[in-house]
Amino acid sequence: MARHIYACPLRWSDMDAFGHVNNVVFLRYLEEARIDFMFTQAAEAGAGEFAGGSVVARHEIDYKLPLVHRPTPVTIETWVTRIGGASLTVRYEVKDIAEDGTETVYVRASTVVVPYDLKNARPRRISPVEREFLSRFMDESDVVERSTAKRAEKVPAAA
C-alpha cells in the first residue's frame, strides 16, 4: 500500500501561547497535505476532477504529542481507508521519521471528503478514474484496527 508523503513547513505564527503548534493549525496542515494529494498528485495521474470541487463532511483528530516550531518540515502521510459512491475517507499521520526509522507521531486524523459539483451546487459521484487513483493509496486494515481498538475501549474492566 502506497502512502502520499507531504513535507509541511511550520510557521512561527502556528504556535500558541504555550509554545507549541495550536490544535486548530493541524486542520490547515491536513488540508495542505490533502490538497497536494487530491488536487496536485491526482491531476498528475490523470484524475484531476477533484480540483473541480470537494467538501469536507467530517474531521476526526487524535492529538498524541505537542509539536513545537522548528525550521525543518513535519512529515504528513496520507492514505485512503474507504471509497464510497460519493465520498471517501482519508487518514493521516503527522510525524517525524528519524534516520534510524523511529517515528514520533504528533497527530493521527481522518477526513471524510465528498466530491462536489460546484456548477450544480451538489455532491457528485466518484468517477472511475478517481476511484482507480484513490485505490492505489487504499489501506482498509487501518479501519479494522481502529474499530477493534474502539470496541476494546468500551469493554468494562473486570471487577
Coordinates of N, CA and C in Angstrom, one line a residue:
M1 N 0.8 -1.2 0.0 CA 0.0 0.0 0.0 C 0.9 1.2 0.0
A2 N 0.6 2.1 -0.9 CA 1.4 3.4 -1.0 C 0.7 4.4 -0.1
R3 N 1.6 5.3 0.3 CA 1.1 6.5 1.1 C 1.6 7.7 0.4
H4 N 0.8 8.7 0.4 CA 1.3 10.0 -0.1 C 2.1 10.7 1.0
I5 N 3.2 11.2 0.7 CA 4.1 11.9 1.6 C 4.1 13.4 1.3
Y6 N 3.9 14.2 2.3 CA 3.9 15.7 2.2 C 4.8 16.2 3.3
A7 N 5.8 17.1 2.9 CA 6.6 17.8 3.8 C 6.0 19.1 4.1
C8 N 5.5 19.3 5.3 CA 4.7 20.5 5.6 C 5.6 21.5 6.5
P9 N 5.8 22.7 5.9 CA 6.6 23.6 6.7 C 5.8 24.1 7.9
L10 N 6.6 24.4 9.0 CA 6.0 25.0 10.2 C 6.2 26.5 10.1
R11 N 5.2 27.3 10.5 CA 5.3 28.7 10.5 C 5.4 29.2 11.9
W12 N 6.1 30.3 12.2 CA 6.2 30.9 13.5 C 4.8 31.2 14.1
S13 N 3.9 31.7 13.2 CA 2.6 32.0 13.6 C 1.7 30.8 14.0
D14 N 2.2 29.6 13.7 CA 1.4 28.4 14.0 C 1.4 28.1 15.5
M15 N 2.4 28.7 16.3 CA 2.5 28.4 17.7 C 1.4 29.2 18.5
D16 N 1.1 28.7 19.6 CA 0.2 29.4 20.5 C 0.9 29.9 21.7
A17 N 0.2 30.4 22.7 CA 0.9 31.0 23.9 C 1.6 30.0 24.7
F18 N 1.4 28.7 24.5 CA 2.1 27.6 25.3 C 3.3 27.1 24.5
G19 N 3.6 27.7 23.4 CA 4.9 27.4 22.7 C 4.8 26.2 21.8
H20 N 3.6 25.6 21.6 CA 3.5 24.5 20.6 C 2.5 24.9 19.5
V21 N 2.5 24.1 18.5 CA 1.6 24.3 17.4 C 0.1 24.2 17.9
N22 N -0.7 25.2 17.6 CA -2.1 25.2 18.1 C -2.9 24.1 17.4
N23 N -3.8 23.6 18.2 CA -4.6 22.5 17.7 C -5.3 22.8 16.4
V24 N -5.8 24.0 16.2 CA -6.6 24.4 15.0 C -5.7 24.4 13.8
V25 N -4.4 24.7 14.0 CA -3.5 24.8 12.9 C -3.3 23.4 12.2
F26 N -3.5 22.3 13.0 CA -3.3 21.0 12.4 C -4.4 20.8 11.3
L27 N -5.5 21.4 11.4 CA -6.5 21.3 10.3 C -5.9 21.9 9.0
R28 N -5.2 23.0 9.1 CA -4.6 23.6 8.0 C -3.5 22.6 7.4
Y29 N -2.7 22.0 8.3 CA -1.7 21.1 7.8 C -2.3 19.9 7.1
L30 N -3.4 19.4 7.6 CA -4.1 18.3 6.9 C -4.7 18.7 5.6
E31 N -5.2 19.9 5.5 CA -5.7 20.5 4.3 C -4.6 20.6 3.3
E32 N -3.4 21.1 3.7 CA -2.3 21.2 2.7 C -1.9 19.9 2.1
A33 N -1.8 18.9 3.0 CA -1.5 17.5 2.5 C -2.6 16.9 1.6
R34 N -3.8 17.1 2.0 CA -5.0 16.6 1.2 C -5.0 17.3 -0.1
I35 N -4.8 18.6 -0.2 CA -4.8 19.3 -1.5 C -3.7 18.8 -2.4
D36 N -2.5 18.6 -1.8 CA -1.4 18.1 -2.6 C -1.7 16.7 -3.1
F37 N -2.3 15.9 -2.3 CA -2.7 14.5 -2.7 C -3.8 14.5 -3.7
M38 N -5.0 15.1 -3.4 CA -6.2 15.0 -4.2 C -6.2 16.0 -5.4
F39 N -5.5 17.1 -5.3 CA -5.5 18.0 -6.4 C -4.3 17.8 -7.3
T40 N -3.1 18.1 -6.7 CA -1.8 18.0 -7.4 C -1.5 16.6 -7.9
Q41 N -1.4 15.7 -7.0 CA -0.9 14.3 -7.4 C -2.0 13.6 -8.2
A42 N -3.3 13.8 -7.9 CA -4.3 13.2 -8.7 C -4.3 13.8 -10.1
A43 N -4.2 15.1 -10.3 CA -4.2 15.7 -11.6 C -3.0 15.1 -12.4
E44 N -1.8 15.0 -11.8 CA -0.7 14.5 -12.5 C -0.9 13.0 -12.9
A45 N -1.8 12.3 -12.2 CA -2.1 10.9 -12.6 C -3.3 10.8 -13.5
G46 N -3.8 12.0 -13.9 CA -4.9 12.0 -14.9 C -6.3 12.0 -14.2
A47 N -6.3 12.2 -12.9 CA -7.6 12.2 -12.2 C -7.8 13.6 -11.6
G48 N -7.9 14.6 -12.4 CA -7.9 16.0 -11.9 C -9.3 16.5 -11.6
E49 N -10.3 15.6 -11.6 CA -11.7 16.1 -11.3 C -11.9 16.7 -9.9
F50 N -11.0 16.2 -8.9 CA -11.2 16.6 -7.6 C -11.0 18.1 -7.5
A51 N -10.1 18.7 -8.3 CA -9.8 20.1 -8.3 C -11.0 20.9 -8.7
G52 N -12.0 20.3 -9.3 CA -13.3 21.0 -9.6 C -14.2 21.2 -8.5
G53 N -13.9 20.6 -7.3 CA -14.7 20.8 -6.1 C -14.8 19.6 -5.2
S54 N -14.7 19.8 -4.0 CA -14.9 18.8 -2.9 C -15.2 19.5 -1.6
V55 N -15.9 18.9 -0.8 CA -16.2 19.5 0.6 C -15.8 18.5 1.6
V56 N -15.5 19.0 2.8 CA -15.2 18.2 4.0 C -16.5 17.9 4.7
A57 N -16.8 16.7 4.9 CA -18.0 16.3 5.7 C -17.7 16.0 7.2
R58 N -16.5 15.6 7.4 CA -16.1 15.3 8.8 C -14.6 15.3 9.0
H59 N -14.2 15.7 10.2 CA -12.8 15.6 10.6 C -12.8 14.9 12.0
E60 N -11.8 14.0 12.2 CA -11.5 13.4 13.5 C -10.0 13.5 13.7
I61 N -9.6 14.1 14.9 CA -8.2 14.3 15.1 C -7.9 13.7 16.5
D62 N -6.8 13.0 16.6 CA -6.3 12.5 17.9 C -4.9 13.1 18.0
Y63 N -4.8 14.0 19.0 CA -3.5 14.7 19.3 C -2.7 13.8 20.2
K64 N -1.5 13.4 19.8 CA -0.7 12.5 20.5 C 0.4 13.1 21.3
L65 N 1.1 14.1 20.7 CA 2.3 14.8 21.3 C 2.3 16.2 20.9
P66 N 2.8 17.2 21.7 CA 2.9 18.5 21.2 C 4.0 18.7 20.1
L67 N 3.8 19.5 19.2 CA 4.7 19.8 18.1 C 5.2 21.3 18.3
V68 N 6.5 21.5 18.4 CA 7.0 22.9 18.5 C 7.6 23.3 17.2
H69 N 7.7 24.7 17.1 CA 8.2 25.2 15.9 C 9.7 24.9 15.7
R70 N 10.1 24.6 14.5 CA 11.5 24.4 14.1 C 11.6 24.6 12.6
P71 N 12.8 24.7 12.1 CA 13.0 25.1 10.7 C 12.7 23.9 9.8
T72 N 12.7 22.7 10.2 CA 12.5 21.5 9.3 C 11.0 21.2 9.3
P73 N 10.5 20.8 8.1 CA 9.1 20.5 7.9 C 8.8 19.2 8.7
V74 N 7.5 19.1 9.0 CA 7.0 17.8 9.6 C 6.4 17.0 8.4
T75 N 6.5 15.7 8.5 CA 6.0 14.8 7.5 C 4.5 14.5 7.8
I76 N 3.7 14.5 6.7 CA 2.3 14.1 6.8 C 2.1 13.0 5.8
E77 N 1.8 11.8 6.3 CA 1.5 10.7 5.4 C 0.0 10.6 5.3
T78 N -0.5 10.4 4.0 CA -1.9 10.4 3.7 C -2.2 9.1 3.0
W79 N -3.3 8.5 3.3 CA -3.8 7.3 2.6 C -5.3 7.2 2.7
V80 N -5.9 6.3 2.0 CA -7.4 6.2 1.9 C -7.8 4.9 2.6
T81 N -8.9 5.0 3.4 CA -9.4 3.8 4.1 C -10.8 3.4 3.6
R82 N -11.4 4.3 2.9 CA -12.8 4.0 2.4 C -13.0 4.8 1.1
I83 N -13.6 4.1 0.1 CA -14.0 4.8 -1.1 C -15.5 4.3 -1.3
G84 N -16.4 5.3 -1.2 CA -17.8 5.0 -1.4 C -18.2 5.5 -2.8
G85 N -19.5 5.5 -3.0 CA -20.0 6.0 -4.3 C -19.8 7.5 -4.4
A86 N -20.0 8.3 -3.3 CA -19.9 9.7 -3.4 C -19.2 10.3 -2.2
S87 N -18.3 9.5 -1.6 CA -17.5 10.1 -0.5 C -16.3 9.1 -0.3
L88 N -15.3 9.6 0.4 CA -14.1 8.8 0.7 C -13.6 9.3 2.0
T89 N -12.8 8.4 2.7 CA -12.2 8.7 3.9 C -10.7 8.7 3.7
V90 N -10.1 9.8 4.1 CA -8.6 9.9 4.1 C -8.1 9.9 5.5
R91 N -7.0 9.2 5.7 CA -6.3 9.1 7.0 C -5.0 9.8 6.9
Y92 N -4.5 10.3 8.0 CA -3.2 11.0 8.1 C -2.5 10.6 9.3
E93 N -1.1 10.7 9.2 CA -0.3 10.8 10.4 C 0.7 11.9 10.2
V94 N 0.7 12.8 11.2 CA 1.6 13.9 11.2 C 2.8 13.5 12.1
K95 N 4.0 13.4 11.5 CA 5.1 12.8 12.3 C 6.4 13.2 11.8
D96 N 7.4 12.8 12.6 CA 8.8 12.9 12.2 C 9.3 11.4 12.1
I97 N 10.2 11.2 11.1 CA 10.8 9.9 10.9 C 12.3 10.1 11.0
A98 N 12.9 9.5 12.1 CA 14.4 9.7 12.3 C 15.1 8.8 11.3
E99 N 16.4 9.1 11.2 CA 17.2 8.3 10.2 C 17.2 6.8 10.5
D100 N 17.1 6.4 11.8 CA 17.1 5.0 12.1 C 15.7 4.4 12.0
G101 N 14.7 5.2 11.4 CA 13.4 4.7 11.2 C 12.4 4.9 12.3
T102 N 12.9 5.4 13.4 CA 12.0 5.6 14.6 C 11.0 6.8 14.2
E103 N 9.7 6.6 14.6 CA 8.7 7.6 14.2 C 8.2 8.2 15.5
T104 N 8.0 9.5 15.4 CA 7.4 10.3 16.5 C 6.1 10.9 15.9
V105 N 5.0 10.3 16.4 CA 3.7 10.7 15.8 C 3.0 11.8 16.7
Y106 N 2.7 12.9 16.1 CA 2.1 14.1 16.8 C 0.6 14.0 16.7
V107 N 0.1 13.6 15.5 CA -1.4 13.6 15.3 C -1.7 12.4 14.4
R108 N -2.8 11.8 14.7 CA -3.5 10.9 13.8 C -4.9 11.4 13.5
A109 N -5.3 11.4 12.2 CA -6.5 12.1 11.9 C -7.2 11.4 10.7
S110 N -8.5 11.7 10.5 CA -9.2 11.3 9.3 C -10.1 12.4 8.9
T111 N -10.4 12.3 7.6 CA -11.4 13.3 7.0 C -12.3 12.6 6.0
V112 N -13.6 12.8 6.1 CA -14.5 12.3 5.1 C -14.7 13.5 4.1
V113 N -14.4 13.1 2.8 CA -14.4 14.1 1.7 C -15.5 13.7 0.8
V114 N -16.3 14.7 0.3 CA -17.3 14.5 -0.6 C -17.0 15.3 -1.9
P115 N -16.8 14.6 -3.1 CA -16.7 15.3 -4.3 C -17.9 16.2 -4.6
Y116 N -17.7 17.4 -5.1 CA -18.8 18.3 -5.2 C -18.8 19.0 -6.6
D117 N -19.9 19.1 -7.1 CA -20.2 19.7 -8.4 C -20.5 21.2 -8.1
L118 N -19.5 22.1 -8.3 CA -19.7 23.5 -8.0 C -20.7 24.1 -8.9
K119 N -20.7 23.8 -10.2 CA -21.7 24.4 -11.1 C -23.1 24.1 -10.7
N120 N -23.4 22.9 -10.3 CA -24.8 22.5 -9.9 C -25.0 22.5 -8.4
A121 N -24.0 22.9 -7.7 CA -24.1 23.1 -6.2 C -24.7 21.8 -5.5
R122 N -24.0 20.7 -5.8 CA -24.5 19.4 -5.2 C -23.3 18.4 -5.2
P123 N -23.4 17.4 -4.3 CA -22.4 16.4 -4.3 C -22.5 15.6 -5.6
R124 N -21.4 14.9 -6.0 CA -21.3 14.1 -7.2 C -20.7 12.8 -6.9
R125 N -20.8 11.9 -7.8 CA -20.2 10.5 -7.7 C -18.7 10.6 -7.9
I126 N -18.0 9.6 -7.3 CA -16.6 9.5 -7.6 C -16.5 8.8 -9.0
S127 N -15.7 9.4 -9.8 CA -15.5 8.9 -11.2 C -14.6 7.6 -11.2
P128 N -14.7 6.8 -12.2 CA -13.9 5.6 -12.3 C -12.4 5.9 -12.3
V129 N -12.0 7.0 -12.9 CA -10.6 7.5 -12.9 C -10.2 7.9 -11.5
E130 N -11.0 8.6 -10.8 CA -10.7 9.0 -9.4 C -10.6 7.7 -8.5
R131 N -11.5 6.8 -8.7 CA -11.5 5.6 -7.9 C -10.2 4.8 -8.1
E132 N -9.8 4.7 -9.4 CA -8.5 4.0 -9.7 C -7.4 4.7 -9.0
F133 N -7.3 6.0 -9.1 CA -6.2 6.8 -8.4 C -6.2 6.5 -6.9
L134 N -7.4 6.7 -6.3 CA -7.5 6.5 -4.8 C -7.2 5.1 -4.4
S135 N -7.5 4.1 -5.2 CA -7.3 2.7 -4.8 C -5.8 2.4 -4.7
R136 N -5.0 3.2 -5.3 CA -3.5 3.0 -5.2 C -3.0 3.3 -3.8
F137 N -3.8 4.1 -3.0 CA -3.5 4.5 -1.7 C -4.4 3.9 -0.6
M138 N -5.1 2.8 -1.0 CA -6.1 2.2 -0.1 C -5.4 1.3 0.9
D139 N -5.9 1.4 2.2 CA -5.4 0.5 3.2 C -6.6 0.3 4.2
E140 N -7.4 -0.7 4.0 CA -8.5 -1.0 4.8 C -8.2 -1.5 6.2
S141 N -7.0 -2.1 6.3 CA -6.6 -2.7 7.6 C -6.6 -1.7 8.7
D142 N -6.3 -0.4 8.4 CA -6.3 0.7 9.4 C -7.7 0.8 10.0
V143 N -8.8 0.7 9.2 CA -10.1 0.8 9.7 C -10.4 -0.3 10.7
V144 N -10.0 -1.5 10.3 CA -10.3 -2.7 11.2 C -9.6 -2.5 12.5
E145 N -8.3 -2.1 12.5 CA -7.5 -1.9 13.7 C -8.2 -0.9 14.6
R146 N -8.6 0.2 14.0 CA -9.2 1.3 14.8 C -10.6 0.9 15.4
S147 N -11.4 0.2 14.6 CA -12.7 -0.2 15.2 C -12.5 -1.3 16.3
T148 N -11.5 -2.2 16.1 CA -11.2 -3.1 17.2 C -10.8 -2.4 18.4
A149 N -9.9 -1.4 18.3 CA -9.4 -0.7 19.4 C -10.6 0.1 20.1
K150 N -11.5 0.6 19.4 CA -12.6 1.3 20.0 C -13.5 0.4 20.7
R151 N -13.7 -0.8 20.2 CA -14.5 -1.8 20.9 C -13.8 -2.2 22.2
A152 N -12.5 -2.4 22.2 CA -11.8 -2.8 23.4 C -11.9 -1.7 24.4
E153 N -11.9 -0.4 24.0 CA -12.0 0.7 25.0 C -13.4 0.7 25.7
K154 N -14.4 0.1 25.1 CA -15.7 0.1 25.7 C -16.0 -1.1 26.6
V155 N -15.1 -2.1 26.6 CA -15.2 -3.2 27.4 C -14.9 -2.9 28.9
P156 N -15.8 -3.1 29.8 CA -15.5 -2.7 31.2 C -14.5 -3.6 31.8
A157 N -13.7 -3.1 32.7 CA -12.7 -3.8 33.4 C -13.3 -4.8 34.3
A158 N -12.7 -6.0 34.5 CA -13.3 -7.0 35.4 C -13.2 -6.5 36.8
A159 N -14.2 -6.8 37.6 CA -14.3 -6.3 39.0 C -13.5 -7.2 39.9

